[in-house]
Tab-separated table of C-alpha atoms in Angstrom:
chain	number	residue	atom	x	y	z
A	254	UNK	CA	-8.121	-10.520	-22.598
A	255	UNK	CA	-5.970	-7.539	-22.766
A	256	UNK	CA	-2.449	-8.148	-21.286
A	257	UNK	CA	-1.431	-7.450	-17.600
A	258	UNK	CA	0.543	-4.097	-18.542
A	259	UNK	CA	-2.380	-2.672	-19.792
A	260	UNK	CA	-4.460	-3.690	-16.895
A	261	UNK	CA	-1.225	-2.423	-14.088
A	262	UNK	CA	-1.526	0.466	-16.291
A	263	UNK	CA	-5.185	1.521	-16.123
A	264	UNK	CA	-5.313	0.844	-12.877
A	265	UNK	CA	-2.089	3.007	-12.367
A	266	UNK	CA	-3.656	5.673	-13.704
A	267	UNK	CA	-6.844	5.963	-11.972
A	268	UNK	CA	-5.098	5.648	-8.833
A	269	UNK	CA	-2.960	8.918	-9.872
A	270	UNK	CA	-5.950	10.910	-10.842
A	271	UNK	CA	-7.380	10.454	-8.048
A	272	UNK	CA	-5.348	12.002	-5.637
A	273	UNK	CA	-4.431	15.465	-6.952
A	274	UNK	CA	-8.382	15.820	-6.079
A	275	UNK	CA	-7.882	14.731	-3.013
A	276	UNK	CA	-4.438	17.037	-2.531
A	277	UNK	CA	-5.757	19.895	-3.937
A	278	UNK	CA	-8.502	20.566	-1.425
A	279	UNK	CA	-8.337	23.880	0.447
A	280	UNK	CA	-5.382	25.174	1.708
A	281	UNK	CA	-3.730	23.800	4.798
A	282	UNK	CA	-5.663	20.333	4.481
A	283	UNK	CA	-2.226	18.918	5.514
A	284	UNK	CA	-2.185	20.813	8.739
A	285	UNK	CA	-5.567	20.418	9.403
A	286	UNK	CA	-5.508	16.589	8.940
A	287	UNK	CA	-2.416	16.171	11.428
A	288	UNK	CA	-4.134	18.578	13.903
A	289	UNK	CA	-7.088	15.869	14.475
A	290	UNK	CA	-4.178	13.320	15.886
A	291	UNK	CA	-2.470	13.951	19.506
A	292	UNK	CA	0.066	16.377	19.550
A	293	UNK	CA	3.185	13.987	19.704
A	294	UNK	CA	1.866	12.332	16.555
A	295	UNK	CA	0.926	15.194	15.078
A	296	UNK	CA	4.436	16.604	15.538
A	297	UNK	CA	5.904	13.668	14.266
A	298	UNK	CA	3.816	13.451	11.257
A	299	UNK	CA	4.806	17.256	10.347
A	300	UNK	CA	8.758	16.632	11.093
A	301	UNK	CA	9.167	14.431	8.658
A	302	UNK	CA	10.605	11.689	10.571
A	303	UNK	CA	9.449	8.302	10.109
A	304	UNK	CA	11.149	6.615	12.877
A	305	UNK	CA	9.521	9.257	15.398
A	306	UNK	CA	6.341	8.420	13.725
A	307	UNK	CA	6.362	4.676	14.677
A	308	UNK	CA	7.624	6.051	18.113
A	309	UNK	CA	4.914	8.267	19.015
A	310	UNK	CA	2.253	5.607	17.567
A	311	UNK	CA	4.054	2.555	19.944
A	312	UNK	CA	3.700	5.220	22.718
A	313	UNK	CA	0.367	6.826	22.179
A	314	UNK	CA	-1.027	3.198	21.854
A	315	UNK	CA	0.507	1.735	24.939
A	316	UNK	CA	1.372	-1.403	22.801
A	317	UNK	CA	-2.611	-2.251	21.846
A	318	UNK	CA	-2.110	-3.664	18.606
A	319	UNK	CA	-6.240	-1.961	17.495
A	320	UNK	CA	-5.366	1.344	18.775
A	321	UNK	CA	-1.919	1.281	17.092
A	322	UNK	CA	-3.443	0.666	13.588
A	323	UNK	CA	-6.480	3.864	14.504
A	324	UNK	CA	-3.492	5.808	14.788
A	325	UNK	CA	-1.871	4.918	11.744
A	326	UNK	CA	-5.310	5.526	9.817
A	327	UNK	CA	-4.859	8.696	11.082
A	328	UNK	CA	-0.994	9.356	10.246
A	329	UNK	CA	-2.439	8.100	6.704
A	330	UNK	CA	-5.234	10.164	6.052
A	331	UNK	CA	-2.411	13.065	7.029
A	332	UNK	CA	0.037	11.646	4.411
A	333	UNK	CA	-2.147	11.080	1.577
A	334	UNK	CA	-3.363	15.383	1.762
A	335	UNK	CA	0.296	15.950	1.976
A	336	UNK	CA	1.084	14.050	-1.579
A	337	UNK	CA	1.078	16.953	-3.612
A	338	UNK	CA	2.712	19.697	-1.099
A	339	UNK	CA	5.563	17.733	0.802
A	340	UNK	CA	5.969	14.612	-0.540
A	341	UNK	CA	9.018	13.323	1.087
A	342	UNK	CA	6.962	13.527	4.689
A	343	UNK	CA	4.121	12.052	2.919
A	344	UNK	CA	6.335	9.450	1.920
A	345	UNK	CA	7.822	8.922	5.761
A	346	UNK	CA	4.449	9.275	6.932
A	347	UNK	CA	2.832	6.567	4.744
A	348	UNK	CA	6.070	4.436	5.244
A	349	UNK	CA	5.243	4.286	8.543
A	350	UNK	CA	2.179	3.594	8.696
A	351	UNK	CA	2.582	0.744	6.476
A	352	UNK	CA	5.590	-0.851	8.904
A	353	UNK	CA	2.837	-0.490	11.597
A	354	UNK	CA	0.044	-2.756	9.799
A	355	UNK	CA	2.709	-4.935	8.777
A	356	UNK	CA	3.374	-5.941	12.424
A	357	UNK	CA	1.707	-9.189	13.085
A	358	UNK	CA	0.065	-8.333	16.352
A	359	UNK	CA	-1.563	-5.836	14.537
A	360	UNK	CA	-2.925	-8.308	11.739
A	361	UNK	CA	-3.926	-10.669	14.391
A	362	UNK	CA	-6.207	-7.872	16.161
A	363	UNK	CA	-7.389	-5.915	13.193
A	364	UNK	CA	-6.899	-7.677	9.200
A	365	UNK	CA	-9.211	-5.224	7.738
A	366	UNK	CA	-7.854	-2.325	9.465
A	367	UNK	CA	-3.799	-3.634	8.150
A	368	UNK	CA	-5.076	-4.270	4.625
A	369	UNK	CA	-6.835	-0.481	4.447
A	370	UNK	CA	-3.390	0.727	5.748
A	371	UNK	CA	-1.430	-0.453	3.116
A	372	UNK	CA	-3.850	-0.027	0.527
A	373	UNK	CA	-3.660	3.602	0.870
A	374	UNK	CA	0.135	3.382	1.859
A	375	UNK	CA	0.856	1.982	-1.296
A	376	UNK	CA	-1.588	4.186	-3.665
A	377	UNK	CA	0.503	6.810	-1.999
A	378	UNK	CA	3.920	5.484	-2.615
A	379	UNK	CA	3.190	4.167	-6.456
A	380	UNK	CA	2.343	8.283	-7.031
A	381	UNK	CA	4.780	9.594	-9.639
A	382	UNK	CA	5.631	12.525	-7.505
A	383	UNK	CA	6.378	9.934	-4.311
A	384	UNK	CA	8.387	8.276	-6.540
A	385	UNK	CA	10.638	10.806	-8.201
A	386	UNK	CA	11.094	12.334	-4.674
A	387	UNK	CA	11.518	9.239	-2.416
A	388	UNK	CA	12.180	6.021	-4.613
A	389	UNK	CA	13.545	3.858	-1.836
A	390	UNK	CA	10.777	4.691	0.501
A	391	UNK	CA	8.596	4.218	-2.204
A	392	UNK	CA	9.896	0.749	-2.597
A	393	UNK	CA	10.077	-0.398	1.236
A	394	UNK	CA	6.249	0.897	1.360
A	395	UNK	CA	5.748	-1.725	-1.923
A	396	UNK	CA	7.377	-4.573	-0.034
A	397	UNK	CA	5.896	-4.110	2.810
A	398	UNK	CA	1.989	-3.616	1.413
A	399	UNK	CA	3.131	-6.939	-0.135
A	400	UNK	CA	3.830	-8.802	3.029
A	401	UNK	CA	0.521	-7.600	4.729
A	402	UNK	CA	-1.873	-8.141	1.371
A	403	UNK	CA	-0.235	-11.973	1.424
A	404	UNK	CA	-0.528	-12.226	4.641
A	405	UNK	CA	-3.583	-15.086	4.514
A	406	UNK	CA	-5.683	-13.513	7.708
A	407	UNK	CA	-5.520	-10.637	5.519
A	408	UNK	CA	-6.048	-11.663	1.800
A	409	UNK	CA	-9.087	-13.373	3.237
A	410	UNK	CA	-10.852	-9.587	3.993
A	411	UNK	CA	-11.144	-8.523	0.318
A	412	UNK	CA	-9.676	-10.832	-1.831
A	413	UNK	CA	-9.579	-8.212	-4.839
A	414	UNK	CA	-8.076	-5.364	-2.841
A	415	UNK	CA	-5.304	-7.869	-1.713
A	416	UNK	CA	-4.592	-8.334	-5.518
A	417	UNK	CA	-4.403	-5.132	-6.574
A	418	UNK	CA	-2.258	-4.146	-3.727
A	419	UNK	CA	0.026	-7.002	-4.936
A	420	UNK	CA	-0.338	-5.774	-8.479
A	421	UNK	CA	0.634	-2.304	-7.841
A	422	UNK	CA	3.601	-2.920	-5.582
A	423	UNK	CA	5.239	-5.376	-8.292
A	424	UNK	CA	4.947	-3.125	-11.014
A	425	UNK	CA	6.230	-0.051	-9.234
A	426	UNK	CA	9.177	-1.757	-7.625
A	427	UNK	CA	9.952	-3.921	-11.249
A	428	UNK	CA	10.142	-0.274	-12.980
A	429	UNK	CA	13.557	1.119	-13.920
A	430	UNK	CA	13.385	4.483	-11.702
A	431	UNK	CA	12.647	1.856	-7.951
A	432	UNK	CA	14.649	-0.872	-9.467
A	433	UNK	CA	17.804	1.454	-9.816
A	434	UNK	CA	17.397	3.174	-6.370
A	435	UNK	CA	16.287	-0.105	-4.549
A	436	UNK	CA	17.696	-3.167	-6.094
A	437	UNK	CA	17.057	-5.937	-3.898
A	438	UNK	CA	12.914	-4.465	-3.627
A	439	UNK	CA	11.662	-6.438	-6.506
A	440	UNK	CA	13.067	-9.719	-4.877
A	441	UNK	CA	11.398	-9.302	-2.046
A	442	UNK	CA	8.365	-8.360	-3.327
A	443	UNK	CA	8.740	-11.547	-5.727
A	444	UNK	CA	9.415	-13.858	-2.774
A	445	UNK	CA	6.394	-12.556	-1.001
A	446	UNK	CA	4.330	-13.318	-4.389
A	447	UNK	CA	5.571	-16.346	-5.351
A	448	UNK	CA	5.058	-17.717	-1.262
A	449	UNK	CA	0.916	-16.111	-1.557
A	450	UNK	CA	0.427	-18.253	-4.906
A	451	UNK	CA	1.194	-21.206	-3.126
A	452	UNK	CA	-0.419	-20.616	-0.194
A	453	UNK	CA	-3.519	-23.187	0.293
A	454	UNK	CA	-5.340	-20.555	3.111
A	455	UNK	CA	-5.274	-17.795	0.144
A	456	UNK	CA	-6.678	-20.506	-2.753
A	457	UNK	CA	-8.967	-21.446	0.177
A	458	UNK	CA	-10.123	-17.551	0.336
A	459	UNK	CA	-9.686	-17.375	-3.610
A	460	UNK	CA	-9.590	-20.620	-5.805
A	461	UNK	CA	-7.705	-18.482	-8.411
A	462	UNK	CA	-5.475	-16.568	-6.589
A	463	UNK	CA	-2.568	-19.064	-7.463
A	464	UNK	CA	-3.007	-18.406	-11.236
A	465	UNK	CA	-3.474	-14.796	-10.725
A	466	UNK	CA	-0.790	-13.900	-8.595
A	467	UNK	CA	1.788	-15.712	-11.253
A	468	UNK	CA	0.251	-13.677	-13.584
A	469	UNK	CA	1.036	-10.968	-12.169
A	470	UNK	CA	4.935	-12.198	-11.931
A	471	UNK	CA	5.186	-12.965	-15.312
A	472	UNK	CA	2.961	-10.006	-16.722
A	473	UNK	CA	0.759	-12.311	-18.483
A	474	UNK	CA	-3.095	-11.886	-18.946
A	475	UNK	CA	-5.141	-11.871	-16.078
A	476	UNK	CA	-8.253	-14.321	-15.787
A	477	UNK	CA	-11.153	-12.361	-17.171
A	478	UNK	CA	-13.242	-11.804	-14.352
A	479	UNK	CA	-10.402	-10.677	-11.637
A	480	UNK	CA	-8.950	-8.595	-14.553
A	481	UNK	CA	-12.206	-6.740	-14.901
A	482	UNK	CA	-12.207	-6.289	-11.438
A	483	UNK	CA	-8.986	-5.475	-10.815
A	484	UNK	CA	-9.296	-2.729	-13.641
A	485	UNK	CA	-12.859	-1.299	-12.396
A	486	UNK	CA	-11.305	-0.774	-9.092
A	487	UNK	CA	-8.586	1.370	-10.158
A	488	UNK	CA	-6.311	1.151	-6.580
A	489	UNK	CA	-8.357	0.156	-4.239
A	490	UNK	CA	-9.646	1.437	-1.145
């Protein structure tokens, strides 16, 4: 079995190869991504301004938990083209649409729709450029993809996913660069871990989901199937 930095590592770097392809699509993809939401959102997604993000979603949606995570799909698909151009409102964007699945009226009415939205929250915020620009957005995105992927209503929709979410976050926010500009990140994100691989509703979902989660904590070999898995997925999606 190789050892868990290797695996964080390869998985790490699929994840940022990915998305120049998907940044360096034609011209204006940014724009044209935001213009598919309603104006307001749109707006807000283009300012900047992550607060006026959650606004316009918690207004647009009326307070329904479903329609409030649609709209943060769409403020995501909008921050993930705008990586490579404006990273800073990628990172606002992606920041808030990551507070919004981590609400838990939203992972009562829609798990799978919470654990996509910090999937690609975090594969946005673990990005090199996300994390030069933005560190401590990068790292509230991290803590919060944590809480949702151990949240057990959500571990339960893709197991794997869950894990590499998990994975991801805690080696971003346990690297020097986060660690320096958000201190306190990597203890939350620990708590979170070290409350999933105790959790009897996630061993229920996954009987090894104890042993790999402290893995991941103490950077130790995976089990060799999940570590496979984990590695073929790359970040997942």
């Amino acid at each position: 079995m190789r050892p868990l930095i290797l695996c964080l590592t390869s998985a790490l770097a699929l994840a940022v190869v990915s998305l120049p392809a998907d940044a360096q699509q034609a011209p204006g993809q940014n724009r044209a991504a935001a213009q598919a939401m309603p104006p307001a959102l749109q707006a807000a997604v283009l300012s900047g301004n992550s607060a006026a993000i959650q606004r316009a979603i918690t207004t647009l949606s009326q307070g329904n938990p479903a329609t409030m995570a649609s709209l943060a799909g769409q403020v995501m698909t909008a921050a993930e083209s705008m990586v490579a151009t404006n990273p800073t409102a990628a990172a606002a964007a992606a920041a808030s649409a990551s507070t919004i699945a981590a609400q838990p009226a939203v992972i009562a009415a829609a798990p799978q729709s919470a654990l996509s939205l910090v999937v690609s929250a975090n594969r946005s915020a673990i990005t090199p450029v996300v994390q030069q620009v933005a560190p401590a957005v990068s790292a509230a995105i991290s803590g919060s993809a944590t809480q949702v992927a151990s949240n057990p209503q959500v571990f339960q929709v893709a197991p794997t996913a869950a894990l590499q979410v998990m994975s991801d976050a805690y080696n971003s926010v346990s690297s020097p660069a986060i660690a320096a500009a958000a201190p306190n990140a990597v203890q939350s994100v620990t708590a979170s871990l070290t409350q999933a691989s105790a959790n009897p509703q996630i061993a229920t979902a996954m009987a090894e989901s104890g042993q790999v989660i402290t893995a991941i904590l103490t950077k130790q070999p995976l089990p060799t199937s999940v570590q496979d898995s984990i590695v073929a997925r790359g970040t997942a999606s």
